Structures are given as structure tokens and as C-alpha cells.
């Protein structure tokens, strides 16, 4: 006989307790503990193992076979394609384009696809597919169901090459007596789906909802169980969407994919630098161009700054797409090392296109924009910057500087400012490389 026992699970972080508490001790949220039935068996199980201990030297390295998708951006983020039998979890804000991305993938791939939706009807999905105006895949099958057992049963009958489930929070297992979206339901459904994917060697994509804090809803163990965790983000007021890998067992987590949201769906951006840089008709103060790096991909971003006299007593410090604490640090370095009096002025900073990045190589461009706005002197649109600034005012070297210089040269820039500590190869570039050591020298060479 199975013995039934109830436990209390936090609906925010998945922590479990033996009794109810008003506040979760793990995440600090209030009134998130829900009582759920946990089934435990006391039946003894015979221990049998099909595997044996083996020395790591004797293990034969076999490269995982992959499915190459029609989306080059997705292939880059996944590390070369979808690995057979892998389970990928993709999360993002509501309306950001998660379902659109996967439906486009299903319509373009020349494989047998099973698209399971617990949120939309078949007619709604068909309307969205017609709006995308993509190549129709005759082997794309829809199944609108939330019962886990029925989904697994139909998938075993169809035997697809690829499976999409939208979303994991809508599924419900008959073995658990709780509503869909609870911690126990998500954990049970995820276990069964992962087991199905591994046993049948079928890759599965799971769409996950996120909380108000930006974390994927459900237990944290969900992200540990799957092979790949992707984050699809971007500002819905802007056109650009960024696909990042927070976890990837089959490749790097430093690559990003860039898409543009248009009326017919998501369009891949082959060269983001040309789109993110504004073609100005006249030079304006406060604008500069930074050469950043996302994974192995160099990218040019436009940095805008506005420095004005503080109207109220306390000066404002505001940044969009850039760390506000780092902005405060750079302002302190400018005041202490370069002698600029910015303590009584408002400083506003913006990275255009809704892009967010934490690359320290943006420091030099940020300082250039602030100084340009403060002095009301425009920076030449043929200049770009790549350098980190230390607390003593020194310009520190950045990684993969050769790739940054090559990208700036390719886009027609005439001069790039970098640290003199960067080790450059012994070859001539088609762009002038200005090497600087301190922020004082930078101010002189810039203006």
C-alpha cells in the first residue's frame, strides 16, 4: 500500500516544508506555500544495474549527432544545432515571441514535427502560421492537449523527429492531485517528458513561463534537469529580440542570436552592427560608438549620454541597458582623475535599440559620450571605442581586440581607441588604432 503524505511547496522557488509558513524562508516571498499530496511507497526494490564502472581513459568519445535548423542564429546559440534526445527549455516575457520562434522553426524544418499546445486551439495556431507566411511543412502536426499521459501516448504513436510543448506550465499529470502550474505538476511532467526524450532519442523544446522577477516559473530543479536553458528577451517597445543560452550541456553559453520582430514574424539579423548604428545626418554631442563582443561575435552599439545641470537638489543618475552602479563608478573616476565637475549635474545614459550588455569594453565609449555631452562637442562619427577603465583612471585591455578592430574596419570606421596594453598582431589594419594609457590622455586625444 502506498502511504500518502502532504508537504508544503513554495510556488515561487519550489522549496518544500513539512508545515505551513506565512513566508518562504528560501526566497522571502509571502503566502506562496501550497499544500500538495506526495505519494511515497515503502515497497523494496531489487538493485540491478546495466552499467559498470569504467575508467575515463577507456571511454570512447562520440560526437553527439545534431539536427541543423533553418535558423542560423538558433544554431549558433545551441552550439551547432539540436542534439538528438536533448530537452531544451526556453523562457521569456509574455508576448516576446517564444511561440512565434518555435512555430517558424516547425514550419521551416523538413522533419516530422509534433507541436503540442495547451494554450491555443488548432485554429489559432493555423491563423498565426498563415500570418507568418513561411514555407509550409507538410509533416507538421498539431495536438491541443494538456494531459501528459495523452501527449506521451500520441507522441509514441506518431514518432516525430522533433517535438515542441507550449507550455510546460499548462500540462497536468493524472498521478498528481493538484492544478496545472504547481511545483509538483511541473516536476512530474518534466520528469516524464525528459524520460520520453532520452528513451526515444527525440529532441524536445519546452516553453516556460517566467515570474515577475524574470525567473522561469516552477521549481529551480526544472532548469537543472533539462539539457539547455534559453532566455528570449528584449524590450517589446523595440524591434530587437536576443536569444541567450543560460545553460548548455552541448556548447558555449556565451553566444547570442539576434532577431527582429516584424509583421510576418521573427527575422534573423545577420549583421546587427549596421542596424543598431543610427545613420546621422548631422553630428550631435553625446553620441559615441562602442565595439562590444557577445560570445565570439563582435557588435557595434551606439551609446547616448545627456549631461545637464540638476534642476532639483539631488542630481539624477539614470541608465538604460547599462549597469547604473558602473555608471556611478565611471563618473567618480572622471571627477577624481580627470578633474571634471559632474557632481552637481544630471547624467542620463542610453544604449540604443533596447540592447542590454555588461561588457566592460563599453567603458571608454560611455566616458566619451558623457564628456561630449558635458562639453557640447560632437565626436566624429568615424570614431569608435573599446576599452575598460580602472579606478585609478588607467585604460585596461579587453579580450579579442583584433576581432573588434576588424569589425570596425569592415563597417568603414577610420579610428578606434583602445588600451596601449593590448597585444596587437604584427599586421597593418585599414583603420587607425589609437592606443592610450590613461583617461587624461584620452580626453586630450578625443577633443
PDB file of C-alpha atoms in Angstrom, residues 142-432:
ATOM      1  CA  UNK A 142      -0.718  19.909 -34.111  1.00  0.00           C
ATOM      2  CA  UNK A 143      -2.075  18.467 -30.868  1.00  0.00           C
ATOM      3  CA  UNK A 144      -4.000  20.713 -28.460  1.00  0.00           C
ATOM      4  CA  UNK A 145      -3.960  18.870 -25.149  1.00  0.00           C
ATOM      5  CA  UNK A 146      -2.906  19.403 -21.528  1.00  0.00           C
ATOM      6  CA  UNK A 147      -2.984  15.794 -20.285  1.00  0.00           C
ATOM      7  CA  UNK A 148       0.579  14.486 -20.036  1.00  0.00           C
ATOM      8  CA  UNK A 149      -0.443  10.841 -20.476  1.00  0.00           C
ATOM      9  CA  UNK A 150      -2.353  11.577 -23.704  1.00  0.00           C
ATOM     10  CA  UNK A 151       0.555  13.633 -25.091  1.00  0.00           C
ATOM     11  CA  UNK A 152       3.086  10.871 -24.416  1.00  0.00           C
ATOM     12  CA  UNK A 153       0.707   8.258 -25.901  1.00  0.00           C
ATOM     13  CA  UNK A 154       0.175  10.218 -29.136  1.00  0.00           C
ATOM     14  CA  UNK A 155       3.876  11.040 -29.442  1.00  0.00           C
ATOM     15  CA  UNK A 156       4.765   7.349 -29.163  1.00  0.00           C
ATOM     16  CA  UNK A 157       2.283   6.578 -31.964  1.00  0.00           C
ATOM     17  CA  UNK A 158       3.459   9.388 -34.264  1.00  0.00           C
ATOM     18  CA  UNK A 159       7.220   9.038 -33.515  1.00  0.00           C
ATOM     19  CA  UNK A 160       8.177  12.618 -34.525  1.00  0.00           C
ATOM     20  CA  UNK A 161      11.701  13.771 -35.325  1.00  0.00           C
ATOM     21  CA  UNK A 162      11.200  16.845 -33.157  1.00  0.00           C
ATOM     22  CA  UNK A 163       8.671  17.848 -30.507  1.00  0.00           C
ATOM     23  CA  UNK A 164       7.546  21.257 -29.185  1.00  0.00           C
ATOM     24  CA  UNK A 165       5.473  21.685 -25.999  1.00  0.00           C
ATOM     25  CA  UNK A 166       3.882  25.097 -25.340  1.00  0.00           C
ATOM     26  CA  UNK A 167       3.970  25.340 -22.395  1.00  0.00           C
ATOM     27  CA  UNK A 168       5.201  23.160 -19.518  1.00  0.00           C
ATOM     28  CA  UNK A 169       3.060  25.125 -17.005  1.00  0.00           C
ATOM     29  CA  UNK A 170      -0.172  24.047 -18.744  1.00  0.00           C
ATOM     30  CA  UNK A 171       0.463  20.287 -18.542  1.00  0.00           C
ATOM     31  CA  UNK A 172      -1.199  18.094 -15.936  1.00  0.00           C
ATOM     32  CA  UNK A 173      -0.437  14.520 -14.873  1.00  0.00           C
ATOM     33  CA  UNK A 174      -3.222  12.293 -13.554  1.00  0.00           C
ATOM     34  CA  UNK A 175      -0.855  10.925 -10.914  1.00  0.00           C
ATOM     35  CA  UNK A 176      -0.734  14.275  -9.087  1.00  0.00           C
ATOM     36  CA  UNK A 177      -3.851  15.721  -7.462  1.00  0.00           C
ATOM     37  CA  UNK A 178      -3.048  19.393  -7.951  1.00  0.00           C
ATOM     38  CA  UNK A 179      -3.785  22.051 -10.547  1.00  0.00           C
ATOM     39  CA  UNK A 180      -1.540  22.714 -13.579  1.00  0.00           C
ATOM     40  CA  UNK A 181       1.387  25.045 -12.974  1.00  0.00           C
ATOM     41  CA  UNK A 182       2.062  23.924  -9.400  1.00  0.00           C
ATOM     42  CA  UNK A 183       5.531  22.801  -8.374  1.00  0.00           C
ATOM     43  CA  UNK A 184       4.616  19.118  -8.117  1.00  0.00           C
ATOM     44  CA  UNK A 185       2.866  19.092 -11.531  1.00  0.00           C
ATOM     45  CA  UNK A 186       5.773  20.814 -13.287  1.00  0.00           C
ATOM     46  CA  UNK A 187       8.279  18.465 -11.663  1.00  0.00           C
ATOM     47  CA  UNK A 188       6.302  15.304 -12.523  1.00  0.00           C
ATOM     48  CA  UNK A 189       5.543  16.384 -16.115  1.00  0.00           C
ATOM     49  CA  UNK A 190       9.152  17.418 -16.727  1.00  0.00           C
ATOM     50  CA  UNK A 191      10.453  14.076 -15.446  1.00  0.00           C
ATOM     51  CA  UNK A 192       8.172  12.131 -17.773  1.00  0.00           C
ATOM     52  CA  UNK A 193       8.998  14.292 -20.806  1.00  0.00           C
ATOM     53  CA  UNK A 194      12.740  14.024 -20.207  1.00  0.00           C
ATOM     54  CA  UNK A 195      12.407  10.254 -19.791  1.00  0.00           C
ATOM     55  CA  UNK A 196      10.439  10.056 -23.071  1.00  0.00           C
ATOM     56  CA  UNK A 197      13.016  12.186 -24.929  1.00  0.00           C
ATOM     57  CA  UNK A 198      16.006  10.144 -23.744  1.00  0.00           C
ATOM     58  CA  UNK A 199      14.407   6.735 -24.352  1.00  0.00           C
ATOM     59  CA  UNK A 200      13.186   7.581 -27.862  1.00  0.00           C
ATOM     60  CA  UNK A 201      16.082   9.875 -28.865  1.00  0.00           C
ATOM     61  CA  UNK A 202      13.616  12.656 -29.758  1.00  0.00           C
ATOM     62  CA  UNK A 203      14.628  16.287 -29.064  1.00  0.00           C
ATOM     63  CA  UNK A 204      12.005  18.278 -27.175  1.00  0.00           C
ATOM     64  CA  UNK A 205      11.539  22.049 -26.812  1.00  0.00           C
ATOM     65  CA  UNK A 206       9.661  23.225 -23.710  1.00  0.00           C
ATOM     66  CA  UNK A 207       8.244  26.749 -23.435  1.00  0.00           C
ATOM     67  CA  UNK A 208       8.372  28.084 -19.869  1.00  0.00           C
ATOM     68  CA  UNK A 209       6.550  30.997 -18.262  1.00  0.00           C
ATOM     69  CA  UNK A 210       8.532  33.421 -16.114  1.00  0.00           C
ATOM     70  CA  UNK A 211       7.781  35.173 -12.830  1.00  0.00           C
ATOM     71  CA  UNK A 212       7.768  38.929 -12.240  1.00  0.00           C
ATOM     72  CA  UNK A 213      11.454  38.651 -11.257  1.00  0.00           C
ATOM     73  CA  UNK A 214      12.355  37.191 -14.653  1.00  0.00           C
ATOM     74  CA  UNK A 215      12.935  33.635 -13.360  1.00  0.00           C
ATOM     75  CA  UNK A 216      11.319  30.617 -15.015  1.00  0.00           C
ATOM     76  CA  UNK A 217       8.199  29.719 -13.023  1.00  0.00           C
ATOM     77  CA  UNK A 218       8.278  26.443 -11.130  1.00  0.00           C
ATOM     78  CA  UNK A 219      10.951  24.617  -9.186  1.00  0.00           C
ATOM     79  CA  UNK A 220      14.576  25.528  -9.836  1.00  0.00           C
ATOM     80  CA  UNK A 221      15.257  21.831 -10.320  1.00  0.00           C
ATOM     81  CA  UNK A 222      13.489  22.124 -13.696  1.00  0.00           C
ATOM     82  CA  UNK A 223      16.419  24.132 -15.060  1.00  0.00           C
ATOM     83  CA  UNK A 224      18.862  21.587 -13.620  1.00  0.00           C
ATOM     84  CA  UNK A 225      17.095  18.627 -15.250  1.00  0.00           C
ATOM     85  CA  UNK A 226      16.943  19.918 -18.833  1.00  0.00           C
ATOM     86  CA  UNK A 227      19.975  19.999 -21.133  1.00  0.00           C
ATOM     87  CA  UNK A 228      19.663  23.563 -22.445  1.00  0.00           C
ATOM     88  CA  UNK A 229      18.064  26.681 -20.934  1.00  0.00           C
ATOM     89  CA  UNK A 230      17.445  29.542 -23.369  1.00  0.00           C
ATOM     90  CA  UNK A 231      16.309  33.044 -22.486  1.00  0.00           C
ATOM     91  CA  UNK A 232      14.440  35.072 -25.103  1.00  0.00           C
ATOM     92  CA  UNK A 233      14.423  38.717 -24.091  1.00  0.00           C
ATOM     93  CA  UNK A 234      14.225  42.235 -25.413  1.00  0.00           C
ATOM     94  CA  UNK A 235      12.169  45.363 -24.993  1.00  0.00           C
ATOM     95  CA  UNK A 236       8.718  44.982 -26.529  1.00  0.00           C
ATOM     96  CA  UNK A 237       8.841  48.677 -27.436  1.00  0.00           C
ATOM     97  CA  UNK A 238      11.827  47.928 -29.680  1.00  0.00           C
ATOM     98  CA  UNK A 239      12.094  45.548 -32.605  1.00  0.00           C
ATOM     99  CA  UNK A 240      15.088  43.510 -31.489  1.00  0.00           C
ATOM    100  CA  UNK A 241      14.996  40.209 -29.607  1.00  0.00           C
ATOM    101  CA  UNK A 242      18.035  38.493 -28.100  1.00  0.00           C
ATOM    102  CA  UNK A 243      18.284  34.728 -27.648  1.00  0.00           C
ATOM    103  CA  UNK A 244      20.827  33.723 -24.976  1.00  0.00           C
ATOM    104  CA  UNK A 245      21.826  30.359 -23.500  1.00  0.00           C
ATOM    105  CA  UNK A 246      21.908  30.371 -19.690  1.00  0.00           C
ATOM    106  CA  UNK A 247      22.850  26.688 -19.679  1.00  0.00           C
ATOM    107  CA  UNK A 248      24.081  24.442 -22.479  1.00  0.00           C
ATOM    108  CA  UNK A 249      25.454  20.924 -21.995  1.00  0.00           C
ATOM    109  CA  UNK A 250      26.443  20.702 -25.656  1.00  0.00           C
ATOM    110  CA  UNK A 251      28.110  24.056 -26.324  1.00  0.00           C
ATOM    111  CA  UNK A 252      29.075  27.509 -25.128  1.00  0.00           C
ATOM    112  CA  UNK A 253      26.762  29.809 -23.172  1.00  0.00           C
ATOM    113  CA  UNK A 254      28.424  32.986 -24.440  1.00  0.00           C
ATOM    114  CA  UNK A 255      26.821  33.128 -27.890  1.00  0.00           C
ATOM    115  CA  UNK A 256      23.689  35.154 -28.668  1.00  0.00           C
ATOM    116  CA  UNK A 257      21.176  35.145 -31.505  1.00  0.00           C
ATOM    117  CA  UNK A 258      19.591  38.407 -32.678  1.00  0.00           C
ATOM    118  CA  UNK A 259      16.145  38.654 -34.256  1.00  0.00           C
ATOM    119  CA  UNK A 260      13.951  41.498 -35.428  1.00  0.00           C
ATOM    120  CA  UNK A 261      10.196  41.377 -34.838  1.00  0.00           C
ATOM    121  CA  UNK A 262       8.324  42.322 -38.000  1.00  0.00           C
ATOM    122  CA  UNK A 263       4.713  41.895 -39.124  1.00  0.00           C
ATOM    123  CA  UNK A 264       5.434  38.472 -40.636  1.00  0.00           C
ATOM    124  CA  UNK A 265       7.241  37.082 -37.579  1.00  0.00           C
ATOM    125  CA  UNK A 266      10.858  36.989 -36.457  1.00  0.00           C
ATOM    126  CA  UNK A 267      13.600  37.872 -38.923  1.00  0.00           C
ATOM    127  CA  UNK A 268      17.230  36.922 -38.333  1.00  0.00           C
ATOM    128  CA  UNK A 269      19.754  39.757 -38.129  1.00  0.00           C
ATOM    129  CA  UNK A 270      22.903  38.711 -39.983  1.00  0.00           C
ATOM    130  CA  UNK A 271      24.867  41.899 -39.273  1.00  0.00           C
ATOM    131  CA  UNK A 272      23.430  43.678 -36.212  1.00  0.00           C
ATOM    132  CA  UNK A 273      26.054  46.443 -36.240  1.00  0.00           C
ATOM    133  CA  UNK A 274      24.674  48.028 -39.417  1.00  0.00           C
ATOM    134  CA  UNK A 275      21.150  48.169 -37.952  1.00  0.00           C
ATOM    135  CA  UNK A 276      21.982  49.265 -34.399  1.00  0.00           C
ATOM    136  CA  UNK A 277      24.045  52.266 -35.520  1.00  0.00           C
ATOM    137  CA  UNK A 278      21.990  55.322 -36.451  1.00  0.00           C
ATOM    138  CA  UNK A 279      22.870  56.984 -39.730  1.00  0.00           C
ATOM    139  CA  UNK A 280      23.059  60.568 -38.506  1.00  0.00           C
ATOM    140  CA  UNK A 281      22.564  63.465 -40.888  1.00  0.00           C
ATOM    141  CA  UNK A 282      24.480  65.764 -38.557  1.00  0.00           C
ATOM    142  CA  UNK A 283      26.936  65.155 -35.759  1.00  0.00           C
ATOM    143  CA  UNK A 284      25.412  65.631 -32.305  1.00  0.00           C
ATOM    144  CA  UNK A 285      27.143  65.812 -28.943  1.00  0.00           C
ATOM    145  CA  UNK A 286      26.756  62.893 -26.521  1.00  0.00           C
ATOM    146  CA  UNK A 287      26.865  60.141 -29.153  1.00  0.00           C
ATOM    147  CA  UNK A 288      29.636  57.549 -29.489  1.00  0.00           C
ATOM    148  CA  UNK A 289      30.069  54.038 -30.855  1.00  0.00           C
ATOM    149  CA  UNK A 290      31.318  51.112 -28.742  1.00  0.00           C
ATOM    150  CA  UNK A 291      32.706  47.853 -30.128  1.00  0.00           C
ATOM    151  CA  UNK A 292      31.381  45.096 -27.880  1.00  0.00           C
ATOM    152  CA  UNK A 293      31.631  41.330 -28.028  1.00  0.00           C
ATOM    153  CA  UNK A 294      28.848  38.794 -27.399  1.00  0.00           C
ATOM    154  CA  UNK A 295      30.454  35.365 -27.338  1.00  0.00           C
ATOM    155  CA  UNK A 296      32.677  35.331 -30.415  1.00  0.00           C
ATOM    156  CA  UNK A 297      30.524  37.859 -32.227  1.00  0.00           C
ATOM    157  CA  UNK A 298      31.745  41.481 -32.433  1.00  0.00           C
ATOM    158  CA  UNK A 299      28.985  44.072 -32.495  1.00  0.00           C
ATOM    159  CA  UNK A 300      28.873  47.864 -32.618  1.00  0.00           C
ATOM    160  CA  UNK A 301      26.477  49.722 -30.325  1.00  0.00           C
ATOM    161  CA  UNK A 302      25.565  53.393 -30.151  1.00  0.00           C
ATOM    162  CA  UNK A 303      25.940  54.978 -26.713  1.00  0.00           C
ATOM    163  CA  UNK A 304      23.983  58.152 -25.992  1.00  0.00           C
ATOM    164  CA  UNK A 305      24.561  60.436 -22.990  1.00  0.00           C
ATOM    165  CA  UNK A 306      22.920  63.624 -21.797  1.00  0.00           C
ATOM    166  CA  UNK A 307      24.570  65.788 -19.130  1.00  0.00           C
ATOM    167  CA  UNK A 308      22.612  68.763 -17.834  1.00  0.00           C
ATOM    168  CA  UNK A 309      22.515  70.985 -14.767  1.00  0.00           C
ATOM    169  CA  UNK A 310      20.487  69.425 -11.960  1.00  0.00           C
ATOM    170  CA  UNK A 311      17.130  71.191 -11.584  1.00  0.00           C
ATOM    171  CA  UNK A 312      16.405  69.653  -8.189  1.00  0.00           C
ATOM    172  CA  UNK A 313      18.701  69.342  -5.206  1.00  0.00           C
ATOM    173  CA  UNK A 314      19.919  65.780  -5.793  1.00  0.00           C
ATOM    174  CA  UNK A 315      21.448  65.063  -9.241  1.00  0.00           C
ATOM    175  CA  UNK A 316      19.859  62.181 -11.138  1.00  0.00           C
ATOM    176  CA  UNK A 317      21.796  59.198 -12.457  1.00  0.00           C
ATOM    177  CA  UNK A 318      19.823  57.106 -14.928  1.00  0.00           C
ATOM    178  CA  UNK A 319      20.955  54.418 -17.389  1.00  0.00           C
ATOM    179  CA  UNK A 320      19.132  52.168 -19.852  1.00  0.00           C
ATOM    180  CA  UNK A 321      20.895  48.977 -20.951  1.00  0.00           C
ATOM    181  CA  UNK A 322      23.990  49.757 -18.849  1.00  0.00           C
ATOM    182  CA  UNK A 323      24.745  48.967 -15.197  1.00  0.00           C
ATOM    183  CA  UNK A 324      23.870  52.050 -13.127  1.00  0.00           C
ATOM    184  CA  UNK A 325      26.470  51.176 -10.458  1.00  0.00           C
ATOM    185  CA  UNK A 326      29.191  51.069 -13.089  1.00  0.00           C
ATOM    186  CA  UNK A 327      27.986  54.426 -14.418  1.00  0.00           C
ATOM    187  CA  UNK A 328      28.416  55.934 -10.947  1.00  0.00           C
ATOM    188  CA  UNK A 329      31.926  54.474 -10.760  1.00  0.00           C
ATOM    189  CA  UNK A 330      32.923  55.984 -14.123  1.00  0.00           C
ATOM    190  CA  UNK A 331      31.570  59.380 -13.074  1.00  0.00           C
ATOM    191  CA  UNK A 332      33.649  59.210  -9.890  1.00  0.00           C
ATOM    192  CA  UNK A 333      36.776  58.346 -11.915  1.00  0.00           C
ATOM    193  CA  UNK A 334      36.117  61.273 -14.266  1.00  0.00           C
ATOM    194  CA  UNK A 335      35.801  63.673 -11.333  1.00  0.00           C
ATOM    195  CA  UNK A 336      38.761  62.334  -9.363  1.00  0.00           C
ATOM    196  CA  UNK A 337      41.272  61.557 -12.119  1.00  0.00           C
ATOM    197  CA  UNK A 338      40.315  63.911 -14.963  1.00  0.00           C
ATOM    198  CA  UNK A 339      39.044  66.877 -12.933  1.00  0.00           C
ATOM    199  CA  UNK A 340      35.549  67.138 -14.446  1.00  0.00           C
ATOM    200  CA  UNK A 341      32.967  68.524 -12.005  1.00  0.00           C
ATOM    201  CA  UNK A 342      29.943  66.307 -12.622  1.00  0.00           C
ATOM    202  CA  UNK A 343      28.704  66.020  -9.031  1.00  0.00           C
ATOM    203  CA  UNK A 344      26.033  68.704  -9.472  1.00  0.00           C
ATOM    204  CA  UNK A 345      24.791  67.557 -12.895  1.00  0.00           C
ATOM    205  CA  UNK A 346      22.165  65.091 -14.093  1.00  0.00           C
ATOM    206  CA  UNK A 347      23.578  62.252 -16.198  1.00  0.00           C
ATOM    207  CA  UNK A 348      21.370  60.106 -18.437  1.00  0.00           C
ATOM    208  CA  UNK A 349      22.776  57.189 -20.427  1.00  0.00           C
ATOM    209  CA  UNK A 350      21.145  55.015 -23.075  1.00  0.00           C
ATOM    210  CA  UNK A 351      22.202  52.102 -25.285  1.00  0.00           C
ATOM    211  CA  UNK A 352      20.086  52.373 -28.428  1.00  0.00           C
ATOM    212  CA  UNK A 353      17.979  49.522 -29.787  1.00  0.00           C
ATOM    213  CA  UNK A 354      16.914  48.180 -26.389  1.00  0.00           C
ATOM    214  CA  UNK A 355      20.148  46.169 -26.071  1.00  0.00           C
ATOM    215  CA  UNK A 356      21.458  45.247 -22.611  1.00  0.00           C
ATOM    216  CA  UNK A 357      25.089  44.246 -22.143  1.00  0.00           C
ATOM    217  CA  UNK A 358      27.652  44.020 -19.358  1.00  0.00           C
ATOM    218  CA  UNK A 359      30.807  44.063 -21.486  1.00  0.00           C
ATOM    219  CA  UNK A 360      33.416  46.237 -19.656  1.00  0.00           C
ATOM    220  CA  UNK A 361      34.758  47.352 -23.055  1.00  0.00           C
ATOM    221  CA  UNK A 362      31.852  49.826 -23.183  1.00  0.00           C
ATOM    222  CA  UNK A 363      33.514  51.992 -20.501  1.00  0.00           C
ATOM    223  CA  UNK A 364      35.537  54.049 -22.958  1.00  0.00           C
ATOM    224  CA  UNK A 365      32.526  54.832 -25.169  1.00  0.00           C
ATOM    225  CA  UNK A 366      30.412  55.703 -22.113  1.00  0.00           C
ATOM    226  CA  UNK A 367      33.028  58.171 -20.878  1.00  0.00           C
ATOM    227  CA  UNK A 368      33.391  59.620 -24.386  1.00  0.00           C
ATOM    228  CA  UNK A 369      29.624  60.214 -24.624  1.00  0.00           C
ATOM    229  CA  UNK A 370      29.490  61.836 -21.164  1.00  0.00           C
ATOM    230  CA  UNK A 371      32.410  64.159 -21.917  1.00  0.00           C
ATOM    231  CA  UNK A 372      30.996  65.005 -25.330  1.00  0.00           C
ATOM    232  CA  UNK A 373      27.626  65.989 -23.848  1.00  0.00           C
ATOM    233  CA  UNK A 374      29.217  67.883 -20.963  1.00  0.00           C
ATOM    234  CA  UNK A 375      31.456  69.940 -23.258  1.00  0.00           C
ATOM    235  CA  UNK A 376      28.792  70.063 -26.007  1.00  0.00           C
ATOM    236  CA  UNK A 377      31.359  68.941 -28.583  1.00  0.00           C
ATOM    237  CA  UNK A 378      30.358  66.270 -31.079  1.00  0.00           C
ATOM    238  CA  UNK A 379      32.526  63.183 -31.552  1.00  0.00           C
ATOM    239  CA  UNK A 380      33.375  62.295 -35.125  1.00  0.00           C
ATOM    240  CA  UNK A 381      31.035  59.612 -36.453  1.00  0.00           C
ATOM    241  CA  UNK A 382      34.129  57.834 -37.826  1.00  0.00           C
ATOM    242  CA  UNK A 383      35.491  57.127 -34.317  1.00  0.00           C
ATOM    243  CA  UNK A 384      34.730  54.040 -32.193  1.00  0.00           C
ATOM    244  CA  UNK A 385      35.909  52.813 -28.783  1.00  0.00           C
ATOM    245  CA  UNK A 386      36.829  49.575 -26.999  1.00  0.00           C
ATOM    246  CA  UNK A 387      38.426  49.795 -23.565  1.00  0.00           C
ATOM    247  CA  UNK A 388      37.834  49.179 -19.876  1.00  0.00           C
ATOM    248  CA  UNK A 389      38.518  51.914 -17.314  1.00  0.00           C
ATOM    249  CA  UNK A 390      40.020  51.138 -13.897  1.00  0.00           C
ATOM    250  CA  UNK A 391      39.555  53.038 -10.654  1.00  0.00           C
ATOM    251  CA  UNK A 392      42.951  54.710 -10.980  1.00  0.00           C
ATOM    252  CA  UNK A 393      41.998  56.076 -14.396  1.00  0.00           C
ATOM    253  CA  UNK A 394      44.047  53.605 -16.424  1.00  0.00           C
ATOM    254  CA  UNK A 395      42.696  52.194 -19.697  1.00  0.00           C
ATOM    255  CA  UNK A 396      42.720  48.407 -19.345  1.00  0.00           C
ATOM    256  CA  UNK A 397      42.951  45.915 -22.229  1.00  0.00           C
ATOM    257  CA  UNK A 398      39.890  43.992 -23.457  1.00  0.00           C
ATOM    258  CA  UNK A 399      39.573  40.473 -24.835  1.00  0.00           C
ATOM    259  CA  UNK A 400      39.746  39.604 -28.541  1.00  0.00           C
ATOM    260  CA  UNK A 401      40.687  43.117 -29.577  1.00  0.00           C
ATOM    261  CA  UNK A 402      41.734  42.008 -33.069  1.00  0.00           C
ATOM    262  CA  UNK A 403      38.180  40.874 -33.861  1.00  0.00           C
ATOM    263  CA  UNK A 404      36.818  44.195 -32.609  1.00  0.00           C
ATOM    264  CA  UNK A 405      39.237  46.168 -34.793  1.00  0.00           C
ATOM    265  CA  UNK A 406      38.404  44.038 -37.847  1.00  0.00           C
ATOM    266  CA  UNK A 407      34.656  44.568 -37.340  1.00  0.00           C
ATOM    267  CA  UNK A 408      35.101  48.352 -37.041  1.00  0.00           C
ATOM    268  CA  UNK A 409      37.283  48.361 -40.143  1.00  0.00           C
ATOM    269  CA  UNK A 410      34.696  46.355 -42.078  1.00  0.00           C
ATOM    270  CA  UNK A 411      31.992  48.905 -41.276  1.00  0.00           C
ATOM    271  CA  UNK A 412      34.108  51.805 -42.518  1.00  0.00           C
ATOM    272  CA  UNK A 413      35.308  53.451 -39.283  1.00  0.00           C
ATOM    273  CA  UNK A 414      38.527  55.429 -39.528  1.00  0.00           C
ATOM    274  CA  UNK A 415      39.834  55.372 -35.934  1.00  0.00           C
ATOM    275  CA  UNK A 416      39.413  53.096 -32.922  1.00  0.00           C
ATOM    276  CA  UNK A 417      40.553  53.947 -29.379  1.00  0.00           C
ATOM    277  CA  UNK A 418      41.953  51.020 -27.358  1.00  0.00           C
ATOM    278  CA  UNK A 419      44.340  50.420 -24.454  1.00  0.00           C
ATOM    279  CA  UNK A 420      48.071  50.547 -25.109  1.00  0.00           C
ATOM    280  CA  UNK A 421      48.357  47.302 -23.107  1.00  0.00           C
ATOM    281  CA  UNK A 422      46.535  45.288 -25.761  1.00  0.00           C
ATOM    282  CA  UNK A 423      48.822  42.975 -27.693  1.00  0.00           C
ATOM    283  CA  UNK A 424      48.163  43.554 -31.388  1.00  0.00           C
ATOM    284  CA  UNK A 425      49.327  41.237 -34.184  1.00  0.00           C
ATOM    285  CA  UNK A 426      52.080  42.445 -36.468  1.00  0.00           C
ATOM    286  CA  UNK A 427      49.891  43.358 -39.393  1.00  0.00           C
ATOM    287  CA  UNK A 428      48.510  46.539 -40.862  1.00  0.00           C
ATOM    288  CA  UNK A 429      44.880  47.406 -40.324  1.00  0.00           C
ATOM    289  CA  UNK A 430      42.821  49.587 -42.658  1.00  0.00           C
ATOM    290  CA  UNK A 431      41.764  51.617 -39.626  1.00  0.00           C
ATOM    291  CA  UNK A 432      43.909  53.870 -37.429  1.00  0.00           C
TER     292      UNK A 432
END
